[in-house]
PDB file of C-alpha atoms in Angstrom:
ATOM      1  CA  UNK A  18    -106.636-169.442 -39.882  1.00 52.00           C
ATOM      2  CA  UNK A  19    -108.311-166.906 -37.536  1.00 55.00           C
ATOM      3  CA  UNK A  20    -110.093-163.571 -37.803  1.00 53.00           C
ATOM      4  CA  UNK A  21    -108.946-160.525 -35.845  1.00 61.00           C
ATOM      5  CA  UNK A  22    -110.956-157.294 -36.164  1.00 63.00           C
ATOM      6  CA  UNK A  23    -112.609-158.754 -39.230  1.00 62.00           C
ATOM      7  CA  UNK A  24    -109.260-159.495 -40.921  1.00 68.00           C
ATOM      8  CA  UNK A  25    -108.153-163.002 -41.848  1.00 65.00           C
ATOM      9  CA  UNK A  26    -104.928-163.942 -40.052  1.00 58.00           C
ATOM     10  CA  UNK A  27    -102.965-166.971 -41.252  1.00 54.00           C
ATOM     11  CA  UNK A  28    -100.936-168.596 -38.499  1.00 57.00           C
ATOM     12  CA  UNK A  29     -97.668-170.405 -39.129  1.00 57.00           C
ATOM     13  CA  UNK A  30     -97.954-174.192 -39.243  1.00 55.00           C
ATOM     14  CA  UNK A  31     -95.971-174.765 -36.066  1.00 45.00           C
ATOM     15  CA  UNK A  32     -98.279-172.519 -34.060  1.00 37.00           C
ATOM     16  CA  UNK A  33    -101.153-174.939 -34.683  1.00 41.00           C
ATOM     17  CA  UNK A  34     -99.387-177.589 -32.630  1.00 42.00           C
ATOM     18  CA  UNK A  35     -99.419-177.423 -28.845  1.00 39.00           C
ATOM     19  CA  UNK A  36     -96.106-177.179 -26.989  1.00 38.00           C
ATOM     20  CA  UNK A  37     -94.155-176.278 -30.116  1.00 42.00           C
ATOM     21  CA  UNK A  38     -92.159-173.152 -30.735  1.00 44.00           C
ATOM     22  CA  UNK A  39     -92.041-171.312 -34.035  1.00 48.00           C
ATOM     23  CA  UNK A  40     -88.709-172.930 -34.997  1.00 46.00           C
ATOM     24  CA  UNK A  41     -88.659-176.448 -33.615  1.00 45.00           C
ATOM     25  CA  UNK A  42     -90.433-177.983 -36.582  1.00 58.00           C
ATOM     26  CA  UNK A  43     -87.650-177.008 -38.955  1.00 65.00           C
ATOM     27  CA  UNK A  44     -84.599-177.474 -36.740  1.00 73.00           C
ATOM     28  CA  UNK A  45     -82.527-180.644 -36.739  1.00 78.00           C
ATOM     29  CA  UNK A  46     -81.953-182.174 -33.322  1.00 77.00           C
ATOM     30  CA  UNK A  47     -78.190-182.034 -32.858  1.00 78.00           C
ATOM     31  CA  UNK A  48     -77.019-185.338 -31.312  1.00 73.00           C
ATOM     32  CA  UNK A  49     -74.884-185.381 -28.175  1.00 74.00           C
ATOM     33  CA  UNK A  50     -74.016-189.077 -28.055  1.00 83.00           C
ATOM     34  CA  UNK A  51     -71.800-190.896 -30.534  1.00 87.00           C
ATOM     35  CA  UNK A  52     -74.492-193.399 -31.457  1.00 86.00           C
ATOM     36  CA  UNK A  53     -76.914-190.616 -32.391  1.00 83.00           C
ATOM     37  CA  UNK A  54     -74.151-188.706 -34.161  1.00 88.00           C
ATOM     38  CA  UNK A  55     -73.374-191.761 -36.286  1.00 91.00           C
ATOM     39  CA  UNK A  56     -77.052-192.100 -37.165  1.00 91.00           C
ATOM     40  CA  UNK A  57     -77.218-188.381 -37.994  1.00 92.00           C
ATOM     41  CA  UNK A  58     -74.324-188.675 -40.451  1.00 92.00           C
ATOM     42  CA  UNK A  59     -75.763-191.885 -41.872  1.00 94.00           C
ATOM     43  CA  UNK A  60     -78.974-190.074 -42.712  1.00 95.00           C
ATOM     44  CA  UNK A  61     -77.090-187.211 -44.340  1.00 94.00           C
ATOM     45  CA  UNK A  62     -74.967-189.580 -46.430  1.00 95.00           C
ATOM     46  CA  UNK A  63     -78.010-191.594 -47.516  1.00 95.00           C
ATOM     47  CA  UNK A  64     -79.734-188.383 -48.616  1.00 95.00           C
ATOM     48  CA  UNK A  65     -76.654-187.331 -50.563  1.00 95.00           C
ATOM     49  CA  UNK A  66     -76.587-190.652 -52.393  1.00 95.00           C
ATOM     50  CA  UNK A  67     -80.236-190.329 -53.384  1.00 96.00           C
ATOM     51  CA  UNK A  68     -79.758-186.740 -54.550  1.00 95.00           C
ATOM     52  CA  UNK A  69     -77.127-187.910 -57.010  1.00 95.00           C
ATOM     53  CA  UNK A  70     -79.961-189.458 -59.035  1.00 94.00           C
ATOM     54  CA  UNK A  71     -83.266-188.029 -57.796  1.00 94.00           C
ATOM     55  CA  UNK A  72     -84.835-184.610 -57.352  1.00 94.00           C
ATOM     56  CA  UNK A  73     -84.940-183.257 -53.827  1.00 91.00           C
ATOM     57  CA  UNK A  74     -88.680-182.541 -53.877  1.00 90.00           C
ATOM     58  CA  UNK A  75     -89.385-186.204 -54.666  1.00 93.00           C
ATOM     59  CA  UNK A  76     -87.590-187.647 -51.625  1.00 92.00           C
ATOM     60  CA  UNK A  77     -89.407-188.797 -48.498  1.00 91.00           C
ATOM     61  CA  UNK A  78     -88.277-190.103 -45.133  1.00 92.00           C
ATOM     62  CA  UNK A  79     -89.227-193.589 -46.321  1.00 93.00           C
ATOM     63  CA  UNK A  80     -86.853-193.319 -49.311  1.00 94.00           C
ATOM     64  CA  UNK A  81     -84.022-192.122 -47.089  1.00 94.00           C
ATOM     65  CA  UNK A  82     -84.794-194.793 -44.478  1.00 94.00           C
ATOM     66  CA  UNK A  83     -84.474-197.541 -47.102  1.00 93.00           C
ATOM     67  CA  UNK A  84     -81.208-196.087 -48.371  1.00 94.00           C
ATOM     68  CA  UNK A  85     -79.789-195.765 -44.855  1.00 94.00           C
ATOM     69  CA  UNK A  86     -81.231-199.107 -43.696  1.00 93.00           C
ATOM     70  CA  UNK A  87     -82.841-197.530 -40.638  1.00 92.00           C
ATOM     71  CA  UNK A  88     -86.439-196.845 -39.628  1.00 92.00           C
ATOM     72  CA  UNK A  89     -88.299-193.692 -40.723  1.00 91.00           C
ATOM     73  CA  UNK A  90     -88.934-192.979 -37.034  1.00 91.00           C
ATOM     74  CA  UNK A  91     -85.181-192.770 -36.440  1.00 90.00           C
ATOM     75  CA  UNK A  92     -84.936-190.100 -39.120  1.00 92.00           C
ATOM     76  CA  UNK A  93     -87.942-188.215 -37.799  1.00 89.00           C
ATOM     77  CA  UNK A  94     -86.422-188.124 -34.319  1.00 89.00           C
ATOM     78  CA  UNK A  95     -83.354-186.235 -35.561  1.00 90.00           C
ATOM     79  CA  UNK A  96     -85.062-184.338 -38.395  1.00 90.00           C
ATOM     80  CA  UNK A  97     -88.666-183.416 -37.472  1.00 89.00           C
ATOM     81  CA  UNK A  98     -89.405-182.415 -41.081  1.00 87.00           C
ATOM     82  CA  UNK A  99     -87.838-182.687 -44.518  1.00 87.00           C
ATOM     83  CA  UNK A 100     -87.247-178.952 -44.256  1.00 86.00           C
ATOM     84  CA  UNK A 101     -84.976-179.573 -41.256  1.00 88.00           C
ATOM     85  CA  UNK A 102     -82.906-182.001 -43.310  1.00 90.00           C
ATOM     86  CA  UNK A 103     -82.790-179.572 -46.239  1.00 88.00           C
ATOM     87  CA  UNK A 104     -81.589-176.768 -43.940  1.00 88.00           C
ATOM     88  CA  UNK A 105     -78.826-178.982 -42.532  1.00 89.00           C
ATOM     89  CA  UNK A 106     -77.627-179.833 -46.038  1.00 91.00           C
ATOM     90  CA  UNK A 107     -77.841-176.183 -47.115  1.00 87.00           C
ATOM     91  CA  UNK A 108     -75.581-175.114 -44.254  1.00 86.00           C
ATOM     92  CA  UNK A 109     -73.041-177.816 -45.033  1.00 87.00           C
ATOM     93  CA  UNK A 110     -72.876-177.246 -48.770  1.00 88.00           C
ATOM     94  CA  UNK A 111     -72.823-173.471 -48.459  1.00 83.00           C
ATOM     95  CA  UNK A 112     -69.833-173.798 -46.129  1.00 84.00           C
ATOM     96  CA  UNK A 113     -68.103-176.079 -48.632  1.00 84.00           C
ATOM     97  CA  UNK A 114     -68.794-173.525 -51.344  1.00 78.00           C
ATOM     98  CA  UNK A 115     -67.119-170.817 -49.289  1.00 78.00           C
ATOM     99  CA  UNK A 116     -64.028-172.993 -48.846  1.00 80.00           C
ATOM    100  CA  UNK A 117     -63.872-173.642 -52.603  1.00 78.00           C
ATOM    101  CA  UNK A 118     -64.180-169.918 -53.229  1.00 73.00           C
ATOM    102  CA  UNK A 119     -61.357-169.032 -50.870  1.00 72.00           C
ATOM    103  CA  UNK A 120     -59.144-171.790 -52.278  1.00 75.00           C
ATOM    104  CA  UNK A 121     -59.507-170.131 -55.680  1.00 72.00           C
ATOM    105  CA  UNK A 122     -58.406-166.819 -54.212  1.00 69.00           C
ATOM    106  CA  UNK A 123     -55.403-168.350 -52.466  1.00 69.00           C
ATOM    107  CA  UNK A 124     -54.436-169.811 -55.846  1.00 71.00           C
ATOM    108  CA  UNK A 125     -54.694-166.356 -57.371  1.00 68.00           C
ATOM    109  CA  UNK A 126     -52.208-165.064 -54.802  1.00 67.00           C
ATOM    110  CA  UNK A 127     -49.567-167.109 -56.605  1.00 68.00           C
ATOM    111  CA  UNK A 128     -50.625-166.052 -60.104  1.00 65.00           C
ATOM    112  CA  UNK A 129     -48.726-163.800 -62.477  1.00 58.00           C
ATOM    113  CA  UNK A 130     -50.182-160.461 -63.542  1.00 56.00           C
ATOM    114  CA  UNK A 131     -53.207-160.617 -61.190  1.00 70.00           C
ATOM    115  CA  UNK A 132     -56.264-158.347 -61.280  1.00 84.00           C
ATOM    116  CA  UNK A 133     -59.430-158.244 -59.253  1.00 87.00           C
ATOM    117  CA  UNK A 134     -61.435-159.071 -62.388  1.00 91.00           C
ATOM    118  CA  UNK A 135     -59.386-162.232 -62.910  1.00 87.00           C
ATOM    119  CA  UNK A 136     -59.807-163.114 -59.249  1.00 84.00           C
ATOM    120  CA  UNK A 137     -63.598-162.963 -59.552  1.00 88.00           C
ATOM    121  CA  UNK A 138     -63.583-164.975 -62.771  1.00 91.00           C
ATOM    122  CA  UNK A 139     -61.286-167.719 -61.447  1.00 86.00           C
ATOM    123  CA  UNK A 140     -63.374-167.951 -58.291  1.00 85.00           C
ATOM    124  CA  UNK A 141     -66.382-168.605 -60.514  1.00 90.00           C
ATOM    125  CA  UNK A 142     -64.506-171.237 -62.523  1.00 91.00           C
ATOM    126  CA  UNK A 143     -63.609-173.234 -59.409  1.00 87.00           C
ATOM    127  CA  UNK A 144     -67.036-172.918 -57.802  1.00 89.00           C
ATOM    128  CA  UNK A 145     -68.917-173.836 -60.971  1.00 93.00           C
ATOM    129  CA  UNK A 146     -66.712-176.900 -61.506  1.00 93.00           C
ATOM    130  CA  UNK A 147     -67.402-178.037 -57.950  1.00 91.00           C
ATOM    131  CA  UNK A 148     -71.156-177.689 -58.468  1.00 93.00           C
ATOM    132  CA  UNK A 149     -71.153-179.526 -61.783  1.00 96.00           C
ATOM    133  CA  UNK A 150     -69.178-182.417 -60.254  1.00 95.00           C
ATOM    134  CA  UNK A 151     -71.658-182.818 -57.401  1.00 94.00           C
ATOM    135  CA  UNK A 152     -75.318-183.134 -58.385  1.00 95.00           C
ATOM    136  CA  UNK A 153     -76.406-183.535 -54.764  1.00 94.00           C
ATOM    137  CA  UNK A 154     -74.968-180.110 -53.963  1.00 93.00           C
ATOM    138  CA  UNK A 155     -76.717-178.581 -56.979  1.00 94.00           C
ATOM    139  CA  UNK A 156     -80.063-180.020 -55.885  1.00 93.00           C
ATOM    140  CA  UNK A 157     -79.758-178.379 -52.483  1.00 91.00           C
ATOM    141  CA  UNK A 158     -78.073-175.107 -53.446  1.00 90.00           C
ATOM    142  CA  UNK A 159     -79.445-174.433 -56.932  1.00 92.00           C
ATOM    143  CA  UNK A 160     -82.604-176.542 -57.025  1.00 91.00           C
ATOM    144  CA  UNK A 161     -86.147-175.583 -55.968  1.00 88.00           C
ATOM    145  CA  UNK A 162     -86.546-173.535 -52.814  1.00 80.00           C
ATOM    146  CA  UNK A 163     -88.570-175.603 -50.362  1.00 74.00           C
ATOM    147  CA  UNK A 164     -88.212-173.548 -47.187  1.00 78.00           C
ATOM    148  CA  UNK A 165     -87.173-170.006 -46.324  1.00 82.00           C
ATOM    149  CA  UNK A 166     -84.743-171.109 -43.586  1.00 81.00           C
ATOM    150  CA  UNK A 167     -82.839-173.230 -46.097  1.00 81.00           C
ATOM    151  CA  UNK A 168     -82.541-170.180 -48.338  1.00 85.00           C
ATOM    152  CA  UNK A 169     -81.535-168.052 -45.358  1.00 85.00           C
ATOM    153  CA  UNK A 170     -78.693-170.471 -44.588  1.00 83.00           C
ATOM    154  CA  UNK A 171     -77.360-170.078 -48.129  1.00 85.00           C
ATOM    155  CA  UNK A 172     -77.647-166.281 -47.966  1.00 89.00           C
ATOM    156  CA  UNK A 173     -75.783-166.069 -44.665  1.00 88.00           C
ATOM    157  CA  UNK A 174     -72.998-168.335 -45.901  1.00 85.00           C
ATOM    158  CA  UNK A 175     -72.665-166.321 -49.119  1.00 88.00           C
ATOM    159  CA  UNK A 176     -72.359-163.211 -46.969  1.00 91.00           C
ATOM    160  CA  UNK A 177     -69.542-164.948 -45.065  1.00 88.00           C
ATOM    161  CA  UNK A 178     -67.830-165.724 -48.368  1.00 86.00           C
ATOM    162  CA  UNK A 179     -68.073-162.028 -49.248  1.00 90.00           C
ATOM    163  CA  UNK A 180     -66.392-161.079 -45.945  1.00 91.00           C
ATOM    164  CA  UNK A 181     -63.549-163.490 -46.572  1.00 86.00           C
ATOM    165  CA  UNK A 182     -63.253-162.330 -50.166  1.00 87.00           C
ATOM    166  CA  UNK A 183     -62.996-158.715 -49.056  1.00 90.00           C
ATOM    167  CA  UNK A 184     -60.293-159.618 -46.525  1.00 87.00           C
ATOM    168  CA  UNK A 185     -58.368-161.484 -49.215  1.00 83.00           C
ATOM    169  CA  UNK A 186     -58.564-158.510 -51.580  1.00 86.00           C
ATOM    170  CA  UNK A 187     -57.490-156.132 -48.793  1.00 88.00           C
ATOM    171  CA  UNK A 188     -54.494-158.314 -48.003  1.00 84.00           C
ATOM    172  CA  UNK A 189     -53.296-158.313 -51.609  1.00 85.00           C
ATOM    173  CA  UNK A 190     -54.447-155.052 -53.210  1.00 87.00           C
ATOM    174  CA  UNK A 191     -54.458-151.407 -52.156  1.00 90.00           C
ATOM    175  CA  UNK A 192     -58.200-150.879 -51.880  1.00 91.00           C
ATOM    176  CA  UNK A 193     -59.763-147.412 -51.769  1.00 91.00           C
ATOM    177  CA  UNK A 194     -62.287-146.651 -49.055  1.00 92.00           C
ATOM    178  CA  UNK A 195     -65.549-147.872 -50.587  1.00 93.00           C
ATOM    179  CA  UNK A 196     -68.540-147.750 -48.187  1.00 94.00           C
ATOM    180  CA  UNK A 197     -70.530-150.979 -48.140  1.00 94.00           C
ATOM    181  CA  UNK A 198     -68.053-152.907 -50.295  1.00 95.00           C
ATOM    182  CA  UNK A 199     -68.648-156.144 -48.376  1.00 95.00           C
ATOM    183  CA  UNK A 200     -72.361-156.010 -49.107  1.00 96.00           C
ATOM    184  CA  UNK A 201     -71.685-155.171 -52.757  1.00 96.00           C
ATOM    185  CA  UNK A 202     -69.439-158.240 -53.041  1.00 95.00           C
ATOM    186  CA  UNK A 203     -72.188-160.349 -51.453  1.00 95.00           C
ATOM    187  CA  UNK A 204     -74.735-159.040 -53.965  1.00 96.00           C
ATOM    188  CA  UNK A 205     -72.346-159.860 -56.811  1.00 95.00           C
ATOM    189  CA  UNK A 206     -72.043-163.440 -55.544  1.00 92.00           C
ATOM    190  CA  UNK A 207     -75.824-163.735 -55.128  1.00 93.00           C
ATOM    191  CA  UNK A 208     -76.287-162.543 -58.716  1.00 94.00           C
ATOM    192  CA  UNK A 209     -74.151-165.382 -60.036  1.00 94.00           C
ATOM    193  CA  UNK A 210     -75.995-167.911 -57.841  1.00 93.00           C
ATOM    194  CA  UNK A 211     -79.348-166.820 -59.272  1.00 94.00           C
ATOM    195  CA  UNK A 212     -78.181-167.283 -62.868  1.00 97.00           C
ATOM    196  CA  UNK A 213     -76.619-170.647 -62.050  1.00 96.00           C
ATOM    197  CA  UNK A 214     -79.838-171.780 -60.381  1.00 95.00           C
ATOM    198  CA  UNK A 215     -81.787-170.922 -63.537  1.00 96.00           C
ATOM    199  CA  UNK A 216     -79.315-172.890 -65.642  1.00 97.00           C
ATOM    200  CA  UNK A 217     -79.439-175.906 -63.329  1.00 96.00           C
ATOM    201  CA  UNK A 218     -83.242-175.995 -63.304  1.00 96.00           C
ATOM    202  CA  UNK A 219     -83.318-175.807 -67.116  1.00 96.00           C
ATOM    203  CA  UNK A 220     -80.369-178.052 -68.013  1.00 96.00           C
ATOM    204  CA  UNK A 221     -79.336-180.046 -64.957  1.00 95.00           C
ATOM    205  CA  UNK A 222     -75.951-178.294 -64.758  1.00 96.00           C
ATOM    206  CA  UNK A 223     -74.424-174.818 -64.993  1.00 97.00           C
ATOM    207  CA  UNK A 224     -73.839-174.460 -68.743  1.00 97.00           C
ATOM    208  CA  UNK A 225     -71.135-172.373 -70.433  1.00 97.00           C
ATOM    209  CA  UNK A 226     -73.435-169.580 -71.572  1.00 97.00           C
ATOM    210  CA  UNK A 227     -74.960-169.087 -68.131  1.00 97.00           C
ATOM    211  CA  UNK A 228     -71.509-169.101 -66.541  1.00 98.00           C
ATOM    212  CA  UNK A 229     -70.074-166.488 -68.898  1.00 98.00           C
ATOM    213  CA  UNK A 230     -73.138-164.281 -68.536  1.00 97.00           C
ATOM    214  CA  UNK A 231     -72.975-164.520 -64.746  1.00 97.00           C
ATOM    215  CA  UNK A 232     -69.327-163.475 -64.760  1.00 97.00           C
ATOM    216  CA  UNK A 233     -69.974-160.560 -67.107  1.00 97.00           C
ATOM    217  CA  UNK A 234     -72.831-159.328 -64.932  1.00 97.00           C
ATOM    218  CA  UNK A 235     -70.859-159.802 -61.725  1.00 96.00           C
ATOM    219  CA  UNK A 236     -67.783-157.953 -62.945  1.00 96.00           C
ATOM    220  CA  UNK A 237     -69.816-155.197 -64.644  1.00 97.00           C
ATOM    221  CA  UNK A 238     -71.639-154.563 -61.360  1.00 97.00           C
ATOM    222  CA  UNK A 239     -68.411-154.375 -59.339  1.00 96.00           C
ATOM    223  CA  UNK A 240     -66.843-152.052 -61.897  1.00 96.00           C
ATOM    224  CA  UNK A 241     -69.391-149.476 -60.735  1.00 96.00           C
ATOM    225  CA  UNK A 242     -67.483-149.286 -57.431  1.00 94.00           C
ATOM    226  CA  UNK A 243     -63.968-150.692 -57.916  1.00 94.00           C
ATOM    227  CA  UNK A 244     -61.281-148.940 -59.995  1.00 94.00           C
ATOM    228  CA  UNK A 245     -60.383-150.751 -63.196  1.00 93.00           C
ATOM    229  CA  UNK A 246     -56.857-151.339 -61.900  1.00 91.00           C
ATOM    230  CA  UNK A 247     -55.822-151.890 -58.299  1.00 89.00           C
ATOM    231  CA  UNK A 248     -52.250-151.486 -57.109  1.00 88.00           C
ATOM    232  CA  UNK A 249     -50.624-154.489 -55.434  1.00 85.00           C
ATOM    233  CA  UNK A 250     -49.477-154.060 -51.847  1.00 82.00           C
ATOM    234  CA  UNK A 251     -45.747-154.055 -51.176  1.00 75.00           C
ATOM    235  CA  UNK A 252     -44.485-157.586 -50.669  1.00 67.00           C
ATOM    236  CA  UNK A 253     -47.172-159.122 -52.882  1.00 64.00           C
ATOM    237  CA  UNK A 254     -45.665-158.231 -56.223  1.00 58.00           C
ATOM    238  CA  UNK A 255     -45.412-160.845 -58.955  1.00 51.00           C
ATOM    239  CA  UNK A 256     -43.484-160.534 -62.185  1.00 46.00           C
ATOM    240  CA  UNK A 257     -46.310-158.578 -63.778  1.00 44.00           C
ATOM    241  CA  UNK A 258     -48.380-155.518 -63.037  1.00 42.00           C
ATOM    242  CA  UNK A 259     -52.010-155.547 -61.916  1.00 42.00           C
ATOM    243  CA  UNK A 260     -53.446-155.246 -65.392  1.00 41.00           C
ATOM    244  CA  UNK A 261     -57.207-155.133 -65.877  1.00 42.00           C
ATOM    245  CA  UNK A 262     -59.229-157.954 -67.414  1.00 44.00           C
ATOM    246  CA  UNK A 263     -61.997-157.465 -69.921  1.00 42.00           C
TER     247      UNK A 263
END
């Protein structure tokens, strides 16, 4: 902590260390050799196993080292801080979440009587089920926020999911020109994540009430911009019309 013109200035932690940039402390060292890559994955897998039973804020490098049967120094070489490990896991699980989301939408392509409301709801069903089956993912994605870069990784991946969702909707439905629709979809997804995080912190899983409330809020928000009924593009017709969902 310094004073500049009489004002207290708090420096970031990494700036107090010589020869370190602002980001190196919280960035995993990506291995280039197979031996290091194997060790990298071993550390990640050991952390996942521990997160199936323990809270993320309680883990240390020593716990992970025992689980992985390697030295703490080996972990510290690849992950300078626990935040670096958390960020790596956040990126991986957020990417998995996007794939689960898009799988739900591809399933909806084959459904009868589709609507955008049903698409959003079924996406939530699949994603929630995946979270509730995998406690280690919940700890990282819905648990306590330990570092802003970990949260940033989740935000950026959710934004990517929104882009893919918009493309999927454009491929199937006749969408009107709605400025900023991609961002609005991203905000809808973030809204659900926030409610699920609250439920996980309170109950250890995403409960039914929180899920239904998150879907109602998400769909109600999007109804401010999307028409209640969207026409299906030629060639995508099923045996039913694009009826709205309540």
